[in-house]
Amino acid sequence: MDIRHLQVVAEIVRQNSFTKAADSLHLTQPTISKTIRNLENELNVEVFIRDGKTLKLTDAGTAIMSYAGPILQLFDKLQSEIHDLTYLNKGRISIGLPPMAGARFFPGVIKSFQERYPGIAIQMVEEGSNKIEESIATGELDVGVVLGPVDGGVFDSFPVIDEVLKVILHPSNALAGKAQIRLSELAQEKFILFSSDFALHDRIITECRAVGYSPRIEYESTQWDFIGEMVASDLGIAMLPATICRSFNPAKVRSVPLIEPSIPWSLDMVWKREGYLSLAAREWIAFTRHLFA
């Protein structure tokens, strides 16, 4: 027994006629009759009692009809939902965004996407790049924005943002008036870093060690604006992307380009290379790829 058998039985009952059911289903009457005959042979029961022009259900037919209604309703609902998903009238995407990227670059992107696809729900998760990569790899998130480069064996990706870090300092710091700061000149400073969930945490430590010292880490945070406030309170120095630095009041926080080396802040949109990706997620990838191109 399959869904087509139930559809035919239900339509014969509704029309009280094999002929009318055939017309309604756009089938020939022999096809309708054969469908019922095959069903009866499969179940080894009669479904209809044919008494002249009158059609009656047998006990087995009555049992079939008692389940056919709810099953066909669910099947119709399933077809409608698949249609909506196929044509992006509905769906759901889970997206991981680091706080700096989410706050500065994506509100307008999300607004534009939802204006085009109002039926698609977006779940945003703010995390550091390391945590976002883990969540995409395990399937908890569909897509995310992370600090590049990424593992091409695990993820597909495309670039979205390409900047460099600047040093932010309290105006009273002796280095605040310089046009540029070498990374080696920060060896005696107190550092304020993002927490270890953020790829920048390890990136900055690695770069400092490469020029001969381990940074003295005084504080860690998950929020760039709080890091800025701590620098404004003269609790230490930090490194943030140029775009973020422009949001600080220069009377409270100075930002100076970092050199020798400069530290890139390159963000990629990433998703898992292997495995299922919903139509909504695929459309998000295509939409953002076009915008950031």
CSV table of C-alpha atoms in Angstrom, one decimal:
chain,number,residue,atom,x,y,z
A,1,MET,CA,0.0,0.0,0.0
A,2,ASP,CA,1.3,3.4,-0.9
A,3,ILE,CA,0.0,7.0,-0.8
A,4,ARG,CA,-1.4,6.7,-4.3
A,5,HIS,CA,-3.7,3.9,-3.1
A,6,LEU,CA,-5.0,6.1,-0.3
A,7,GLN,CA,-5.6,9.0,-2.6
A,8,VAL,CA,-7.6,6.8,-5.0
A,9,VAL,CA,-9.7,5.2,-2.2
A,10,ALA,CA,-10.4,8.6,-0.7
A,11,GLU,CA,-11.5,10.2,-4.0
A,12,ILE,CA,-13.8,7.3,-4.9
A,13,VAL,CA,-15.5,7.7,-1.5
A,14,ARG,CA,-15.7,11.4,-1.9
A,15,GLN,CA,-17.2,11.1,-5.4
A,16,ASN,CA,-19.1,7.9,-4.7
A,17,SER,CA,-18.1,6.9,-8.2
A,18,PHE,CA,-15.2,5.2,-9.9
A,19,THR,CA,-15.9,7.3,-13.1
A,20,LYS,CA,-16.0,10.6,-11.3
A,21,ALA,CA,-12.9,9.8,-9.2
A,22,ALA,CA,-11.1,9.0,-12.5
A,23,ASP,CA,-12.1,12.4,-13.9
A,24,SER,CA,-11.1,14.2,-10.7
A,25,LEU,CA,-7.7,12.5,-10.6
A,26,HIS,CA,-7.1,12.9,-14.3
A,27,LEU,CA,-6.9,9.1,-14.8
A,28,THR,CA,-8.8,6.6,-16.9
A,29,GLN,CA,-11.4,4.5,-15.2
A,30,PRO,CA,-9.5,1.3,-16.1
A,31,THR,CA,-6.5,2.7,-14.2
A,32,ILE,CA,-8.7,3.5,-11.2
A,33,SER,CA,-10.1,0.0,-11.2
A,34,LYS,CA,-6.7,-1.6,-11.6
A,35,THR,CA,-5.4,0.5,-8.7
A,36,ILE,CA,-8.1,-0.8,-6.4
A,37,ARG,CA,-7.8,-4.3,-7.6
A,38,ASN,CA,-4.0,-4.3,-6.9
A,39,LEU,CA,-4.7,-2.9,-3.4
A,40,GLU,CA,-7.2,-5.6,-2.7
A,41,ASN,CA,-4.9,-8.3,-4.0
A,42,GLU,CA,-2.0,-6.9,-1.9
A,43,LEU,CA,-4.1,-6.8,1.3
A,44,ASN,CA,-6.1,-9.9,0.5
A,45,VAL,CA,-9.4,-8.1,1.3
A,46,GLU,CA,-12.1,-6.3,-0.5
A,47,VAL,CA,-12.2,-2.5,-0.1
A,48,PHE,CA,-15.5,-1.7,-1.9
A,49,ILE,CA,-18.8,-3.6,-2.2
A,50,ARG,CA,-20.1,-3.0,-5.7
A,51,ASP,CA,-23.9,-3.2,-5.6
A,52,GLY,CA,-25.2,-1.9,-9.0
A,53,LYS,CA,-24.6,1.8,-9.0
A,54,THR,CA,-24.1,2.0,-5.2
A,55,LEU,CA,-20.6,1.8,-3.7
A,56,LYS,CA,-20.1,0.9,-0.1
A,57,LEU,CA,-16.9,0.4,1.9
A,58,THR,CA,-16.3,-3.0,3.5
A,59,ASP,CA,-15.0,-3.2,7.0
A,60,ALA,CA,-11.5,-3.2,5.7
A,61,GLY,CA,-12.3,-0.2,3.5
A,62,THR,CA,-13.7,1.6,6.5
A,63,ALA,CA,-10.5,0.9,8.4
A,64,ILE,CA,-8.4,2.2,5.5
A,65,MET,CA,-10.5,5.4,5.3
A,66,SER,CA,-10.2,6.1,9.0
A,67,TYR,CA,-6.4,6.4,8.6
A,68,ALA,CA,-6.4,7.8,5.0
A,69,GLY,CA,-7.8,11.2,6.0
A,70,PRO,CA,-5.1,12.2,8.5
A,71,ILE,CA,-2.3,10.6,6.4
A,72,LEU,CA,-3.3,12.5,3.3
A,73,GLN,CA,-3.6,15.7,5.2
A,74,LEU,CA,0.0,15.2,6.5
A,75,PHE,CA,1.2,14.3,3.0
A,76,ASP,CA,-0.4,17.5,1.6
A,77,LYS,CA,1.2,19.5,4.3
A,78,LEU,CA,4.6,17.9,3.6
A,79,GLN,CA,4.3,18.6,-0.1
A,80,SER,CA,3.5,22.3,0.7
A,81,GLU,CA,6.4,22.6,3.1
A,82,ILE,CA,8.8,21.1,0.6
A,83,HIS,CA,7.5,23.4,-2.1
A,84,ASP,CA,8.1,26.4,0.2
A,85,LEU,CA,11.6,25.2,1.1
A,86,THR,CA,12.4,24.6,-2.6
A,87,TYR,CA,11.2,28.1,-3.6
A,88,LEU,CA,12.7,29.7,-0.5
A,89,ASN,CA,9.4,30.8,1.0
A,90,LYS,CA,10.5,29.4,4.3
A,91,GLY,CA,13.6,27.9,5.9
A,92,ARG,CA,16.1,28.4,8.6
A,93,ILE,CA,19.8,29.3,8.7
A,94,SER,CA,22.1,29.3,11.7
A,95,ILE,CA,25.0,31.7,11.3
A,96,GLY,CA,28.1,32.2,13.5
A,97,LEU,CA,29.4,35.7,13.6
A,98,PRO,CA,32.4,37.1,15.7
A,99,PRO,CA,31.2,40.2,17.7
A,100,MET,CA,33.3,42.7,15.7
A,101,ALA,CA,32.1,41.4,12.3
A,102,GLY,CA,28.5,41.1,13.5
A,103,ALA,CA,28.3,44.6,14.8
A,104,ARG,CA,30.1,46.4,12.0
A,105,PHE,CA,29.4,44.6,8.8
A,106,PHE,CA,26.4,42.3,8.9
A,107,PRO,CA,23.2,44.2,10.1
A,108,GLY,CA,22.7,45.7,6.7
A,109,VAL,CA,23.5,42.4,5.0
A,110,ILE,CA,20.9,40.5,7.1
A,111,LYS,CA,18.3,43.2,6.5
A,112,SER,CA,18.8,43.0,2.7
A,113,PHE,CA,18.6,39.2,2.8
A,114,GLN,CA,15.4,39.1,4.9
A,115,GLU,CA,13.8,41.7,2.7
A,116,ARG,CA,14.3,39.3,-0.3
A,117,TYR,CA,13.4,36.2,1.7
A,118,PRO,CA,11.0,37.2,4.5
A,119,GLY,CA,10.1,33.5,5.2
A,120,ILE,CA,13.6,32.4,6.0
A,121,ALA,CA,14.4,32.6,9.8
A,122,ILE,CA,18.0,33.5,10.7
A,123,GLN,CA,19.5,32.4,14.0
A,124,MET,CA,22.6,34.4,14.8
A,125,VAL,CA,25.2,33.1,17.3
A,126,GLU,CA,28.0,35.5,18.4
A,127,GLU,CA,31.2,33.6,19.2
A,128,GLY,CA,34.9,33.7,18.5
A,129,SER,CA,36.3,32.3,15.3
A,130,ASN,CA,37.6,29.1,17.1
A,131,LYS,CA,34.2,28.3,18.5
A,132,ILE,CA,32.5,29.0,15.2
A,133,GLU,CA,34.7,26.7,13.3
A,134,GLU,CA,34.1,23.9,15.9
A,135,SER,CA,30.3,24.5,15.6
A,136,ILE,CA,30.3,24.3,11.8
A,137,ALA,CA,32.4,21.2,11.8
A,138,THR,CA,30.0,19.5,14.2
A,139,GLY,CA,26.9,20.7,12.3
A,140,GLU,CA,25.6,23.0,15.1
A,141,LEU,CA,25.9,26.0,12.7
A,142,ASP,CA,25.3,26.1,8.9
A,143,VAL,CA,27.7,28.8,8.1
A,144,GLY,CA,29.9,31.3,9.8
A,145,VAL,CA,32.5,34.1,9.6
A,146,VAL,CA,35.9,33.3,10.9
A,147,LEU,CA,39.4,34.6,10.9
A,148,GLY,CA,41.3,33.2,7.9
A,149,PRO,CA,43.0,31.2,6.7
A,150,VAL,CA,40.8,28.2,7.1
A,151,ASP,CA,41.4,24.5,6.7
A,152,GLY,CA,40.5,23.9,3.0
A,153,GLY,CA,40.2,20.1,3.7
A,154,VAL,CA,37.3,20.7,6.1
A,155,PHE,CA,35.7,24.0,4.9
A,156,ASP,CA,34.7,25.8,1.7
A,157,SER,CA,35.0,29.5,2.0
A,158,PHE,CA,35.3,32.9,0.3
A,159,PRO,CA,36.8,36.2,1.7
A,160,VAL,CA,34.5,38.9,3.1
A,161,ILE,CA,36.7,41.4,4.9
A,162,ASP,CA,40.4,42.2,4.5
A,163,GLU,CA,41.9,44.6,7.1
A,164,VAL,CA,44.9,44.9,9.4
A,165,LEU,CA,45.1,45.4,13.2
A,166,LYS,CA,45.9,48.7,14.8
A,167,VAL,CA,47.3,49.3,18.3
A,168,ILE,CA,44.9,51.2,20.6
A,169,LEU,CA,46.4,53.1,23.5
A,170,HIS,CA,45.5,55.6,26.2
A,171,PRO,CA,46.5,59.1,25.0
A,172,SER,CA,48.9,59.4,27.9
A,173,ASN,CA,51.0,56.4,26.7
A,174,ALA,CA,54.4,57.4,25.4
A,175,LEU,CA,53.7,55.5,22.1
A,176,ALA,CA,50.4,57.2,21.4
A,177,GLY,CA,51.9,60.1,19.5
A,178,LYS,CA,53.8,57.9,17.1
A,179,ALA,CA,52.9,57.6,13.4
A,180,GLN,CA,53.6,53.8,13.5
A,181,ILE,CA,54.4,51.3,16.1
A,182,ARG,CA,56.7,48.3,15.7
A,183,LEU,CA,55.4,45.1,17.4
A,184,SER,CA,58.7,44.8,19.2
A,185,GLU,CA,58.1,48.2,20.9
A,186,LEU,CA,55.1,46.8,22.8
A,187,ALA,CA,57.2,44.3,24.8
A,188,GLN,CA,56.8,46.1,28.1
A,189,GLU,CA,53.2,47.0,27.7
A,190,LYS,CA,50.2,45.4,29.4
A,191,PHE,CA,48.0,43.6,26.8
A,192,ILE,CA,44.2,43.3,26.7
A,193,LEU,CA,43.2,40.4,24.5
A,194,PHE,CA,40.2,38.7,23.3
A,195,SER,CA,39.5,35.4,25.1
A,196,SER,CA,41.0,32.1,23.8
A,197,ASP,CA,37.7,31.4,21.9
A,198,PHE,CA,38.9,34.1,19.5
A,199,ALA,CA,41.5,33.3,16.9
A,200,LEU,CA,43.0,36.8,17.4
A,201,HIS,CA,44.1,35.7,20.9
A,202,ASP,CA,46.5,33.1,19.6
A,203,ARG,CA,47.4,35.1,16.5
A,204,ILE,CA,48.7,38.1,18.6
A,205,ILE,CA,50.6,35.9,21.1
A,206,THR,CA,52.3,34.0,18.2
A,207,GLU,CA,53.3,37.2,16.4
A,208,CYS,CA,54.7,38.7,19.7
A,209,ARG,CA,56.8,35.6,20.3
A,210,ALA,CA,58.1,35.7,16.7
A,211,VAL,CA,59.7,39.1,17.5
A,212,GLY,CA,61.2,37.9,20.8
A,213,TYR,CA,58.8,38.2,23.7
A,214,SER,CA,55.7,36.8,25.2
A,215,PRO,CA,53.0,39.4,25.8
A,216,ARG,CA,52.1,40.3,29.4
A,217,ILE,CA,48.3,39.6,29.3
A,218,GLU,CA,46.5,41.6,32.0
A,219,TYR,CA,42.9,41.2,30.9
A,220,GLU,CA,40.8,39.2,28.4
A,221,SER,CA,37.3,39.9,27.2
A,222,THR,CA,34.8,38.7,24.6
A,223,GLN,CA,33.5,42.2,23.7
A,224,TRP,CA,35.5,44.7,21.6
A,225,ASP,CA,33.7,47.7,23.1
A,226,PHE,CA,34.6,46.7,26.6
A,227,ILE,CA,38.2,46.2,25.5
A,228,GLY,CA,38.1,49.8,24.2
A,229,GLU,CA,36.7,51.0,27.5
A,230,MET,CA,39.6,49.3,29.4
A,231,VAL,CA,42.1,51.0,27.1
A,232,ALA,CA,40.3,54.3,27.7
A,233,SER,CA,40.8,53.7,31.5
A,234,ASP,CA,44.5,53.2,30.9
A,235,LEU,CA,44.5,49.5,31.9
A,236,GLY,CA,46.6,48.4,29.0
A,237,ILE,CA,46.9,48.4,25.2
A,238,ALA,CA,45.0,46.3,22.7
A,239,MET,CA,45.0,45.5,19.0
A,240,LEU,CA,41.8,45.8,17.0
A,241,PRO,CA,40.8,46.1,13.3
A,242,ALA,CA,41.0,49.5,11.7
A,243,THR,CA,37.2,49.7,11.1
A,244,ILE,CA,36.6,49.2,14.9
A,245,CYS,CA,39.2,51.7,15.8
A,246,ARG,CA,37.4,54.4,14.0
A,247,SER,CA,34.5,54.1,16.4
A,248,PHE,CA,36.6,55.2,19.4
A,249,ASN,CA,36.8,58.8,20.7
A,250,PRO,CA,40.4,59.9,19.9
A,251,ALA,CA,40.4,62.0,23.1
A,252,LYS,CA,40.1,58.8,25.1
A,253,VAL,CA,41.7,56.2,22.8
A,254,ARG,CA,44.4,56.6,20.2
A,255,SER,CA,44.8,54.1,17.4
A,256,VAL,CA,48.2,53.8,15.6
A,257,PRO,CA,49.1,51.5,12.7
A,258,LEU,CA,51.1,48.4,13.6
A,259,ILE,CA,54.2,47.5,11.5
A,260,GLU,CA,57.0,45.0,11.5
A,261,PRO,CA,55.0,43.0,11.2
A,262,SER,CA,51.5,44.1,10.4
A,263,ILE,CA,48.9,41.6,11.6
A,264,PRO,CA,46.1,40.9,9.1
A,265,TRP,CA,42.4,40.7,10.1
A,266,SER,CA,41.0,38.7,7.1
A,267,LEU,CA,37.6,37.2,7.6
A,268,ASP,CA,36.1,34.4,5.5
A,269,MET,CA,32.6,33.1,5.1
A,270,VAL,CA,32.9,29.4,5.7
A,271,TRP,CA,30.7,26.2,5.6
A,272,LYS,CA,31.4,22.5,5.9
A,273,ARG,CA,32.8,21.0,2.7
A,274,GLU,CA,31.1,17.6,3.2
A,275,GLY,CA,27.5,17.0,4.3
A,276,TYR,CA,24.1,18.4,3.8
A,277,LEU,CA,23.5,22.1,3.2
A,278,SER,CA,20.0,23.4,3.1
A,279,LEU,CA,18.7,25.5,0.2
A,280,ALA,CA,18.3,28.5,2.5
A,281,ALA,CA,22.0,28.2,3.6
A,282,ARG,CA,23.1,27.8,0.0
A,283,GLU,CA,21.1,31.0,-1.0
A,284,TRP,CA,22.7,32.9,1.9
A,285,ILE,CA,26.2,31.9,0.6
A,286,ALA,CA,25.4,33.0,-2.9
A,287,PHE,CA,23.8,36.2,-1.7
A,288,THR,CA,26.7,37.2,0.6
A,289,ARG,CA,29.3,36.1,-2.0
A,290,HIS,CA,27.7,38.5,-4.5
A,291,LEU,CA,27.5,41.4,-1.9
A,292,PHE,CA,31.1,41.1,-0.7
A,293,ALA,CA,32.5,40.6,-4.2
